[in-house]
XYZ file of C-alpha atoms in Angstrom:
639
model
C 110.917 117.205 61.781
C 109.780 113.552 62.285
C 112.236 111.221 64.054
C 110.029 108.356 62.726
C 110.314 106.944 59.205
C 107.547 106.843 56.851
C 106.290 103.478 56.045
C 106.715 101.843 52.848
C 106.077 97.960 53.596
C 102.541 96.099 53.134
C 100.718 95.198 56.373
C 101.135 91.956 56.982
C 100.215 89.694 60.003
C 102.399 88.403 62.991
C 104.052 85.502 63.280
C 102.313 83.765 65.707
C 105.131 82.972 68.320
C 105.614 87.335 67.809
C 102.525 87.600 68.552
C 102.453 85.802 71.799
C 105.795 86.910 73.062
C 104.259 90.411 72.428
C 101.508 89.573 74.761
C 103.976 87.710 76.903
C 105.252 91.327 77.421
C 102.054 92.487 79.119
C 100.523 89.362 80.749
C 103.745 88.387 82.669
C 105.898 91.349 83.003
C 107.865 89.320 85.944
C 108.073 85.939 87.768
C 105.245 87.127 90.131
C 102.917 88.091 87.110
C 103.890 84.258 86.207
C 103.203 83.266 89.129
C 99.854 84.845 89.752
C 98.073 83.631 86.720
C 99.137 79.955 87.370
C 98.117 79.934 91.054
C 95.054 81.570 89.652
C 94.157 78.582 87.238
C 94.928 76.606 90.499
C 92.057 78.404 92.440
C 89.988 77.775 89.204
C 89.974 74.812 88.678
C 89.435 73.802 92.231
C 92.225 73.186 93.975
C 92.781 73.579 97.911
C 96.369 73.163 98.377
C 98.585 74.765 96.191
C 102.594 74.741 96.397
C 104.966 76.928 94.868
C 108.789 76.235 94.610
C 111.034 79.407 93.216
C 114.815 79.115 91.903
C 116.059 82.515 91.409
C 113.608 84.385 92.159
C 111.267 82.267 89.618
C 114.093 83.308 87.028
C 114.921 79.899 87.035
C 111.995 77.936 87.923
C 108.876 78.557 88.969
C 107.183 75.399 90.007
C 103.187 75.225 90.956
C 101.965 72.219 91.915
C 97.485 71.814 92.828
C 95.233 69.075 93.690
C 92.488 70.349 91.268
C 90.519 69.194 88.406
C 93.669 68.527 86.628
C 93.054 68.175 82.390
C 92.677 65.296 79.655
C 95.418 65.252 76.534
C 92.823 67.629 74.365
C 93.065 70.058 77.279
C 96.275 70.386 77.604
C 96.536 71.050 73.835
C 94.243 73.517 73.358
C 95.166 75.148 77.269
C 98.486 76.309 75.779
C 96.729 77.837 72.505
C 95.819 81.770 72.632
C 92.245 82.666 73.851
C 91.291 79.150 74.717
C 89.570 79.191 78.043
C 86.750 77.056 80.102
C 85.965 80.195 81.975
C 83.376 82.269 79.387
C 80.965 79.388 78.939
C 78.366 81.406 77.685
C 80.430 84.120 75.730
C 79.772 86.530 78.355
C 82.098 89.466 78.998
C 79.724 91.078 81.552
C 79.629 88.204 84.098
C 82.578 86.830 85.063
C 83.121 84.685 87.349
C 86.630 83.165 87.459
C 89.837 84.651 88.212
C 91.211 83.780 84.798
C 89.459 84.006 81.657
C 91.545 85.713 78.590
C 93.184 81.811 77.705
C 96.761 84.503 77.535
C 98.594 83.316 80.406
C 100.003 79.892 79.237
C 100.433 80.314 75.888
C 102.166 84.146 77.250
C 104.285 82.152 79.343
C 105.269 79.036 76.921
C 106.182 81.701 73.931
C 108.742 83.174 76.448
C 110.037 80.042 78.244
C 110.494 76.218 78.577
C 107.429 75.285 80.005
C 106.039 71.932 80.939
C 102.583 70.627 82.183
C 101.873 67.324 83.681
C 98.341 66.700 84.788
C 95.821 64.026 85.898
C 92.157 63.774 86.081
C 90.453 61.971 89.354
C 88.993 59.676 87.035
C 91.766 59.109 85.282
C 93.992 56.340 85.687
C 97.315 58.088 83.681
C 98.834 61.625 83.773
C 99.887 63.330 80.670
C 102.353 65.822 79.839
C 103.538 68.495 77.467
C 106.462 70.365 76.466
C 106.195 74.031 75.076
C 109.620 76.234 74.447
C 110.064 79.258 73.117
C 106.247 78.627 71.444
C 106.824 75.821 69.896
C 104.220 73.350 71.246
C 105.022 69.547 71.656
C 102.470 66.290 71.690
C 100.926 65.299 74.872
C 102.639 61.957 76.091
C 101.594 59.870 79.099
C 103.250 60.242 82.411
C 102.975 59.956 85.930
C 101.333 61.958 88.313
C 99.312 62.655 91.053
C 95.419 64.110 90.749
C 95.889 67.710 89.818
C 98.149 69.654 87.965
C 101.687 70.917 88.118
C 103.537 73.945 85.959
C 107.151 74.035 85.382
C 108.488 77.022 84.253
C 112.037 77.036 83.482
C 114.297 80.035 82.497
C 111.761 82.595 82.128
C 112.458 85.155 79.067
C 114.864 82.847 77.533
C 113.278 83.564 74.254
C 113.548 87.404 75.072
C 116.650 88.091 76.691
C 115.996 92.301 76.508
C 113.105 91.438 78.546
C 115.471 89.110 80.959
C 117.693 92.104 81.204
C 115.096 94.300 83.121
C 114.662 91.645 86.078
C 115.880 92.726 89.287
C 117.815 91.166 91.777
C 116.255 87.646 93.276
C 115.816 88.982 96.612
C 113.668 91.646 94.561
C 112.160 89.238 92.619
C 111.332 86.838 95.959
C 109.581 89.547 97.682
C 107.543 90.386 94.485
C 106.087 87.183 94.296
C 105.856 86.578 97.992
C 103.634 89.617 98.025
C 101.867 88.007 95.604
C 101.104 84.650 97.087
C 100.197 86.725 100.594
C 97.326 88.327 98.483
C 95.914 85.419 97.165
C 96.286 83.669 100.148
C 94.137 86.498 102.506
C 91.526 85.687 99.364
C 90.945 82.079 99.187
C 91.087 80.978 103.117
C 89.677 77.903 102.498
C 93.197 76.940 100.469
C 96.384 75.675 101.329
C 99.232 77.898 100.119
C 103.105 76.963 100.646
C 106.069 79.278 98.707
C 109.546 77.861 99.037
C 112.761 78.971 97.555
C 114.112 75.525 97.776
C 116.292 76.255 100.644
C 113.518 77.491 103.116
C 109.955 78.260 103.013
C 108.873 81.395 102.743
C 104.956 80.925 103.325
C 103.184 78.257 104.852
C 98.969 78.048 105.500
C 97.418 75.165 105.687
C 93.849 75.388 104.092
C 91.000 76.998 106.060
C 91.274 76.897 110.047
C 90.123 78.495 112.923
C 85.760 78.545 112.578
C 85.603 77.048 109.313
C 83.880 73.514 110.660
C 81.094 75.931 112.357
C 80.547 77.771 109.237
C 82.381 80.935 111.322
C 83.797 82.413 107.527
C 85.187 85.790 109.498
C 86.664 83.764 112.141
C 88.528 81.525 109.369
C 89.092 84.583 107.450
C 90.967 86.405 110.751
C 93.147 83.844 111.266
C 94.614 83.418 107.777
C 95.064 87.588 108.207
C 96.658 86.584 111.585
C 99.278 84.139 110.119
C 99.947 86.964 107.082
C 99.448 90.027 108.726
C 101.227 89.172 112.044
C 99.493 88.459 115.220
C 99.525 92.188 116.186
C 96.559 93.099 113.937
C 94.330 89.473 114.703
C 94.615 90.880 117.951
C 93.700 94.737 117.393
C 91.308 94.202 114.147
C 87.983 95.541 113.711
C 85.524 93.252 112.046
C 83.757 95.168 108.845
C 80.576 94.144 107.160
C 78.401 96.088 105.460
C 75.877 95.655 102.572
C 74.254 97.783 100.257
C 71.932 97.369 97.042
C 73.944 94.005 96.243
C 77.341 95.161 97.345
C 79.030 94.448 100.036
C 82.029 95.117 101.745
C 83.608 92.722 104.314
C 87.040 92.101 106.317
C 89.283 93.449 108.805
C 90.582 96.619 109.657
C 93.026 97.964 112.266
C 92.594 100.375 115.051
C 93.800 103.544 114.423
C 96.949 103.662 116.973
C 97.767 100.317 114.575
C 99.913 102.023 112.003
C 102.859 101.593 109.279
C 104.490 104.754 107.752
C 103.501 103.384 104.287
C 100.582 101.913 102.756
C 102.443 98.248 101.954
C 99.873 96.861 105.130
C 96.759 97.485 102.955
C 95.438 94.578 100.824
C 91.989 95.426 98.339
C 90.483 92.798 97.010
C 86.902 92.959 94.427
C 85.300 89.665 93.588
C 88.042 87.873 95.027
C 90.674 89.643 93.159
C 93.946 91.001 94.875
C 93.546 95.013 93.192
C 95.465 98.180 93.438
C 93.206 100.345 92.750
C 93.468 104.485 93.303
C 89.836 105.218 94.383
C 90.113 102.720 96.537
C 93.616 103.898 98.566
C 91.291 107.412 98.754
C 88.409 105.706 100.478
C 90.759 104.243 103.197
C 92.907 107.669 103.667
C 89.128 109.243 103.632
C 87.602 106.814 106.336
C 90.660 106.945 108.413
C 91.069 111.045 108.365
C 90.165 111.527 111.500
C 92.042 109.248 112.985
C 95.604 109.418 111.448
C 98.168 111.627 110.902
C 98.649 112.445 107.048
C 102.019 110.477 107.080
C 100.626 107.199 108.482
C 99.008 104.085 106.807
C 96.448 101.788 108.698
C 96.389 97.847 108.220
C 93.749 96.493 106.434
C 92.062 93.764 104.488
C 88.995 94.849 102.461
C 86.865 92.756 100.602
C 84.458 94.635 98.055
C 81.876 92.000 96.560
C 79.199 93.140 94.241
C 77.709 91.836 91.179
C 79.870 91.104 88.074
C 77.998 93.209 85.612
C 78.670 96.311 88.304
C 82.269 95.940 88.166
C 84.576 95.508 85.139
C 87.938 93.248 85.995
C 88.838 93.930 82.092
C 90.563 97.303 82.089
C 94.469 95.875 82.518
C 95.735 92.533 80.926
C 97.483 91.884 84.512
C 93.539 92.175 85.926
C 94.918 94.236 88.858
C 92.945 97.185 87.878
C 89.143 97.647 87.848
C 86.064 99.800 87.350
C 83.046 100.104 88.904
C 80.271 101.603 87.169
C 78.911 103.679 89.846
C 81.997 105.042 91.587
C 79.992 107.188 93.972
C 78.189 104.265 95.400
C 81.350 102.261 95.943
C 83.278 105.214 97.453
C 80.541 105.549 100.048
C 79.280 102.215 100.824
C 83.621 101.591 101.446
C 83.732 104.511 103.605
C 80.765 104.265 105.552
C 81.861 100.349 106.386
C 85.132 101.628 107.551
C 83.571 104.620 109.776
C 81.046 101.988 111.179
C 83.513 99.498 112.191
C 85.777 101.787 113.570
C 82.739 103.732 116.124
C 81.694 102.819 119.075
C 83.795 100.858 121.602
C 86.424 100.167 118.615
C 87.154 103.799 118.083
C 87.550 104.188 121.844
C 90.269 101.213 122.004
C 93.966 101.638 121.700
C 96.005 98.622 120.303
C 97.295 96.640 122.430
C 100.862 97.130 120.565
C 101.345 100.292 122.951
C 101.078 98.369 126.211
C 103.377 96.228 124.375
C 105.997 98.907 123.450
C 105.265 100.668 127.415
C 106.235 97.317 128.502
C 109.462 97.052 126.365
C 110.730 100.532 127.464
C 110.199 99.997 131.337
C 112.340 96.691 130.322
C 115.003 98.081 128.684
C 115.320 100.693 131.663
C 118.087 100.168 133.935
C 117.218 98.717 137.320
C 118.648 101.452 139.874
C 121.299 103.995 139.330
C 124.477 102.931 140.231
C 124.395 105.219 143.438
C 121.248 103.203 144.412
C 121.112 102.692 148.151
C 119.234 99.368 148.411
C 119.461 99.100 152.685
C 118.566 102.915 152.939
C 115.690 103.137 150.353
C 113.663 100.157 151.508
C 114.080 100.468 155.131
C 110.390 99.261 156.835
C 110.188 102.845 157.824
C 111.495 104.618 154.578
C 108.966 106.463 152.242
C 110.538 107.806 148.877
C 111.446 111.693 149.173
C 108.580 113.664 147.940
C 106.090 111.726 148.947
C 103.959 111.659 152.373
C 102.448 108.741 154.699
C 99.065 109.680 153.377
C 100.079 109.556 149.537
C 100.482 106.087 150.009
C 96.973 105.289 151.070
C 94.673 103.743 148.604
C 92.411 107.071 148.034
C 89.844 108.394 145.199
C 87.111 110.033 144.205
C 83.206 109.246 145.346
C 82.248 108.443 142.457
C 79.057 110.348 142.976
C 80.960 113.196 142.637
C 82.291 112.580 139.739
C 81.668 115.731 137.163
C 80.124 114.819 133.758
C 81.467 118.188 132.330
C 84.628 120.666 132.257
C 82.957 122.881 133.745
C 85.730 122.879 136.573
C 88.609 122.139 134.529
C 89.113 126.224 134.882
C 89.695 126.109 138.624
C 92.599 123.998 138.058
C 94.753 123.811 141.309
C 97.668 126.414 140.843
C 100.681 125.089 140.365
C 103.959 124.768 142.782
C 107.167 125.994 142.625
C 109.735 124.581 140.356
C 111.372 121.740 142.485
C 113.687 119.095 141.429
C 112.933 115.796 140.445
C 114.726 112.877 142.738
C 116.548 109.792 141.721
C 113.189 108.027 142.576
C 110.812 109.765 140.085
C 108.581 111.475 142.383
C 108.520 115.283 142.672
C 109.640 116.814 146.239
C 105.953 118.367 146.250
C 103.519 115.412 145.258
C 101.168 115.822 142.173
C 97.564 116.182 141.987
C 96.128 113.818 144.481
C 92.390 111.720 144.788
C 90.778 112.170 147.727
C 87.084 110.720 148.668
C 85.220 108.507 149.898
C 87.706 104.754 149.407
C 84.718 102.414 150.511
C 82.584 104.147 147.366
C 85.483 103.702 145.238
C 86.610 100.028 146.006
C 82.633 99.492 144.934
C 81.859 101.415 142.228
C 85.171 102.268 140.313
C 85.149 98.554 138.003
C 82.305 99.779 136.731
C 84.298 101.969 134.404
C 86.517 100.546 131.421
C 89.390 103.630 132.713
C 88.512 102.878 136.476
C 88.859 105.553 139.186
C 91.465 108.031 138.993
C 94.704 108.028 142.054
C 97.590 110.645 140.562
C 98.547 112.826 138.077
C 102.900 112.760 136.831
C 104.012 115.810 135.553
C 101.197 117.864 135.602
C 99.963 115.901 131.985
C 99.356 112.000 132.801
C 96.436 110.831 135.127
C 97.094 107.163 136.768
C 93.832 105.423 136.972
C 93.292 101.997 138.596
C 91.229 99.699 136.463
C 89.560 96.388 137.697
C 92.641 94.813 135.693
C 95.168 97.071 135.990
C 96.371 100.284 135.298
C 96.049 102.998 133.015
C 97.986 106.130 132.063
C 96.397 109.093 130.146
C 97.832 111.445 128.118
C 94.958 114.458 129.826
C 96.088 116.651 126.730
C 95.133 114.147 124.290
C 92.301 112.800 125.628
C 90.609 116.100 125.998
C 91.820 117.538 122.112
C 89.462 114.669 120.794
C 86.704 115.330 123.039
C 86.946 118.600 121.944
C 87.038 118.200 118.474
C 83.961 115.115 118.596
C 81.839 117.705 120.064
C 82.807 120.396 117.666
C 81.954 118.010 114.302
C 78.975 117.153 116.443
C 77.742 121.088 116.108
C 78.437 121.297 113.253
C 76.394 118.026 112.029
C 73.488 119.844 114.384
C 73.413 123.252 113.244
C 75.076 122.985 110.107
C 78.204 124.999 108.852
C 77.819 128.764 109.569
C 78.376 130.571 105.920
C 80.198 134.340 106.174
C 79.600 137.003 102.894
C 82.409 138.020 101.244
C 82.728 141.701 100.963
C 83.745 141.139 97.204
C 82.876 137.987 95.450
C 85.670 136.247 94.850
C 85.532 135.681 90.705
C 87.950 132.836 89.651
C 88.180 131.928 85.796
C 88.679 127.664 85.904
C 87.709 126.914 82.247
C 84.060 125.548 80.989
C 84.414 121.851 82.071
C 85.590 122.557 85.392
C 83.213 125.149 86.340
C 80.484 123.074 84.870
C 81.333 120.355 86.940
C 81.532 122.621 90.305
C 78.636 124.441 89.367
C 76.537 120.917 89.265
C 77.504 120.224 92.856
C 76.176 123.694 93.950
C 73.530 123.012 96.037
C 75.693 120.732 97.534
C 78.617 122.450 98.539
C 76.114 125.179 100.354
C 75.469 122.762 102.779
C 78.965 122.943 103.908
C 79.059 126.997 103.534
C 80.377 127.706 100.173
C 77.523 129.367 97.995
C 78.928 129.845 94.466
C 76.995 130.763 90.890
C 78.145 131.145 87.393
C 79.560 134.677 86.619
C 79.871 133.695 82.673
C 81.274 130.812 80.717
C 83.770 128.980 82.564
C 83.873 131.694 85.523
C 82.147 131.111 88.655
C 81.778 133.483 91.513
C 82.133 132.475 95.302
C 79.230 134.701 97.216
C 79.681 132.857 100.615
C 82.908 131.076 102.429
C 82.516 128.895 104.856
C 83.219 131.644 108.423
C 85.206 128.706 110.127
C 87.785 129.149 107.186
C 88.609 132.857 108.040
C 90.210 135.012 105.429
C 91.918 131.677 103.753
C 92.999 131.079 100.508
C 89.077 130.867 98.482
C 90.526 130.072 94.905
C 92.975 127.824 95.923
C 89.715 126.058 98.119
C 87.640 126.298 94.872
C 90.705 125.111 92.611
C 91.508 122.204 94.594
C 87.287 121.212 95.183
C 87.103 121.192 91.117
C 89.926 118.944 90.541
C 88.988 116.813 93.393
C 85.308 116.240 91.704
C 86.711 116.159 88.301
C 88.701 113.260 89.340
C 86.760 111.235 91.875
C 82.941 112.755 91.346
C 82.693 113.284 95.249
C 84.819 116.167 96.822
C 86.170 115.493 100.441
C 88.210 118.514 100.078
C 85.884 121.246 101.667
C 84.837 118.660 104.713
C 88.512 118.251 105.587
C 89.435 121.800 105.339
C 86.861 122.614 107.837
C 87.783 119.594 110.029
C 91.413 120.548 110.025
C 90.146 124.092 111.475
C 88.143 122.507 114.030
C 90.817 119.968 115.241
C 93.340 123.149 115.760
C 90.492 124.709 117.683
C 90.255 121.469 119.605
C 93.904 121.430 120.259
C 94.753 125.063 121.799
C 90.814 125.109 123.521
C 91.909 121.564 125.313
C 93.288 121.051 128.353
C 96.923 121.886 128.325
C 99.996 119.870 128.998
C 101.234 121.423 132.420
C 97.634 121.705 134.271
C 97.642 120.536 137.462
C 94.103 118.824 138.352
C 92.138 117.894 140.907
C 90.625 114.604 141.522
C 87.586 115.623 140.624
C 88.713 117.040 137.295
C 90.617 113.965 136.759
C 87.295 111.603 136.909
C 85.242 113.764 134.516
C 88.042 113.461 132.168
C 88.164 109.602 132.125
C 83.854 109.694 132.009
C 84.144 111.678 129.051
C 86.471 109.873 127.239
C 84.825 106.594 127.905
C 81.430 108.185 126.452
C 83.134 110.116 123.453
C 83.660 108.516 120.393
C 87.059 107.689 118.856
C 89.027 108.621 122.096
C 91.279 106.089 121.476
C 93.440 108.277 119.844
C 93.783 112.032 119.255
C 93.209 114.541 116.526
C 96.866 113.763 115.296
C 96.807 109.394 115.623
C 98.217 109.787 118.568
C 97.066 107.507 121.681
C 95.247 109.033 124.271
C 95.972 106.605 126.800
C 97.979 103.096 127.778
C 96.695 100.359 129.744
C 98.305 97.533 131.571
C 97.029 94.527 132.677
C 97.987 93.198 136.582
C 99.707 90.616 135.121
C 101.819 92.749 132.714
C 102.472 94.991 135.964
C 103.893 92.066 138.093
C 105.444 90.425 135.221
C 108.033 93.684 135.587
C 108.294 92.474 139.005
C 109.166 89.684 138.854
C 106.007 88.535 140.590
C 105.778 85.789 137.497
């Protein structure tokens, strides 16, 4: 039985302040959807500095303050009236061009609040002002002013207090719009943003910077990321550019050992517009899979520009949703520009947070042991315990001799007997040592970016001299990616080998979803599944895929049709055969616990300088840390 009564009243329409507190309700949902659409009518209209001042989280007040256009009396009158905009000049829902163009937000924020507007044209020798509370709308009266325009909006959701109830604390509320000002401020670098909570400001950026007076827009653009994103990623981002048919997609992304354990790092923007959009969080998991464990989030700023009629910015009243009409062309044009930026020397790079964090932990190590013999262990004639005259010489390999293969990484020297480890850190028997010819090495070993190997620690790090400092590689690591490269490199070559099944596997997924698999046959075959239709809404799997062994086929095909019923494109089968190949890549790599020679040592550090995306292994991991000579004497003392 029906909960809801039947309706006996005539239809009748709205009051008009009901109306807009109605819309109120889904235009400014907080202080930072407040907040948003007047520092949006700020970018508008043409501003380049724009201040914000917050009392309670914007519960309060929310003040915005620009140096734009600013509006005549007749503006301001029919600014605060519903769907009155300057933004559609020629009608045109299909090309927009402004952040702002429903004429909801004011009126939306007036019907709910006491808000005032005081603004002055350039040419214009007196401000005006007007008063709206609760919707009720007041006459424009003359003021003072500067040029521009500023908001006030005081005690936001007076009007509605069930809607005031919902707010959340004003630290909550803060951080909300904070977030919100970062995003708008990583979009418009040539403006001035400033948020302050009247006791202490929370963002400061003064309007365009670093490259803007030689035209440099990527070089402005990386230092307002710099001042929002933190220094860290200016230092360890990638640069991204790439165009396609009239799209492109621009901006900065991290390196892959750059990494949060949540997404809140990764700002979208299309056209300008701050987005979270779904398809889009997919791309960057996509175009980072290789490089990142499932449970981390790179840091990025993506900036997707294409033409308006491509792209519609009118799905959600809040405008933080979109849709792009071709979804497949997006989707690969934004993972392709990741994958670019990210091969090459970048994918090869570490960030330069681990030398950072190596740095920290030799720090925070204590000096010496208390039992430390200072007289006794630095005697002129003292070496440390486990370690002969001859380790101490500067030795390595010729690098003429240096391997380009693993072809000896068999012949691994066997290892010692168990021995304790002293007080000093070196092992009573010494590790793998370099041996060769030193003049050759002092020549030829700055030619490399991971220089010439001299030890290996625990039978898993190699210590390579650089010609700036030092490096330490994880040999495990290093050699699982190189592993795994060359494996997705066969299979790019020869394609993926494709095993019969005995029985066809005959799963029943209903006639939309098999419909929709069925169109991506051909497809699919390239990666080793060959299916056909086996009736109406059946489909029968013929082939599998022989990397994939005797897995789980209808939970593969399942999880392929939902993926293409959802996104159009299926990345499921590519990363079920990539997660095969990296645990290949992991138990066929070098193991933890192998001693190796010199020799063996070198060829690893070649390789991994001529692999791509050695910079970190299969799991995000780094492969290796560097340190500068500086950073080295620095612990020292030495400066």
């Amino acid at each position: 039985m029906s909960k809801h009564p039947h309706i006996q009243a005539n239809i009748r329409r709205l009051p008009a302040n009901l109306v807009n507190q109605i819309a109120a309700g889904e235009v400014v949902e907080r202080p930072a959807a407040a907040v948003k659409e007047l520092v949006e009518n700020a970018i508008d209209a043409g501003a380049d500095q724009i201040d914000v001042t917050l009392r309670e989280g914007g519960k309060s007040l929310i003040s915005v303050v620009d140096n734009g256009h600013g509006m005549s009396p007749d503006d301001l009158l029919l600014a605060v009236e519903r769907h009155a905009t300057s933004k559609l000049p020629d009608d045109n829902l299909v090309s927009i061009n402004y952040l702002g163009f429903r004429g909801e937000a004011l009126p939306s924020i007036g019907s709910v609040s006491r808000l005032e507007i005081t603004s002055r044209q350039a040419d214009s020798d007196t401000a005006w002002r007007i008063f709206v509370e609760g919707g009720d709308v007041k006459e424009p009266t003359p003021s003072s002013g500067q040029k521009g325009t500023r908001v006030d909006v005081r005690d936001l959701f007076f009007a509605t207090p069930a809607r005031l109830k919902f707010m959340k604390s004003t630290r909550s509320e803060t951080t909300a719009v904070l977030d919100t000002m970062t995003r708008l401020a990583m979009a418009n670098p040539e403006v001035g943003f400033s948020l302050s909570d009247g006791a202490k400001t929370l963002l400061s950026v003064p309007p365009g910077a670093s490259g803007r007076e030689q035209g440099d827009l990527f070089a402005t653009l990386l230092y307002r990321l710099g001042r929002l994103m933190g220094k860290s990623f200016a230092d360890n981002a990638v640069k991204v550019d790439l165009a396609r048919e009239g799209a492109r997609v621009t901006g900065f992304v991290g390196l892959p050992t750059l990494n949060k354990a949540n997404s809140l790092s990764q700002y979208l923007f299309v056209n300008g517009r701050p987005v979270k959009d779904k398809m889009l969080y997919g791309v960057v998991r996509g175009a980072y899979r290789d490089f990142l464990a499932s449970d981390r989030f790179p840091m990025l700023a993506l900036f997707l520009t294409l033409p308006p009629h491509d792209v519609d910015v009118n799905v959600h009243p809040a405008k933080t949703e979109v849709r792009f009409r071709d979804v497949q062309e997006m989707r690969s044009l934004a993972i392709n520009s990741i994958r670019q930026a990210l091969s090459g020397s970048a994918g090869q790079q570490t960030s330069s947070t681990i030398a950072d964090a190596t740095l920290r932990a030799f720090e925070n190590e204590p000096q010496r042991p208390a039992h430390f013999n200072y007289q006794q262990s630095y005697a002129p004639t003292a070496v440390p315990r486990g370690l002969s005259e001859q380790s101490f010489a500067y030795q390595a390999p010729n690098p003429g001799h240096i391997q380009s293969s693993f072809g000896s990484l068999g012949q691994a020297s066997p290892r010692t007997a168990d021995h304790q480890t002293s007080y000093t850190g070196f092992s009573d028997a010494p590790a793998g040592r370099v041996e060769g010819d030193e003049a050759a090495a002092r020549e030829n070993f700055d030619a490399f970016p991971l220089g010439a190997a001299r030890a290996q620690l625990h039978e898993n790090y190699i210590v390579a001299q650089t010609s700036e400092g030092i490096a330490i590689v994880d040999q495990h690591a290093a050699h699982e990616r190189i592993v795994y490269e060359q494996m997705k490199a066969d299979l790019t070559d020869r394609g993926v080998a494709r095993q019969g099944l005995l029985i066809p596997e005959i799963i029943d997924l209903g006639d939309p979803a098999a419909e929709t698999l069925l169109a991506r046959a051909e497809e699919l075959e390239k990666f080793g599944l060959v299916l056909e239709s086996f009736g109406p809404g059946v489909v029968a799997v013929r082939e599998a895929p022989a990397i994939l062994g005797q897995g789980n086929i209808e939970k593969l095909v399942r999880d392929l049709s939902d993926e293409l019923a959802e996104w159009d494109q299926s990345q499921t089968l590519i990363e079920r055969i990539h997660e095969v190949c990296a645990t290949m890549a992991c138990h066929g790599s070098v193991r933890s616990g192998r001693r190796l020679n010199g020799t063996e040592m070198n060829a690893l550090l070649r390789q991994i300088e001529n692999t791509p995306n050695t910079g970190q292994c299969n799991h995000g991991r780094p492969t290796y840390v560097t340190l500068s000579l500086k950073d080295v004497e620095r612990l020292f003392g030495r400066r």
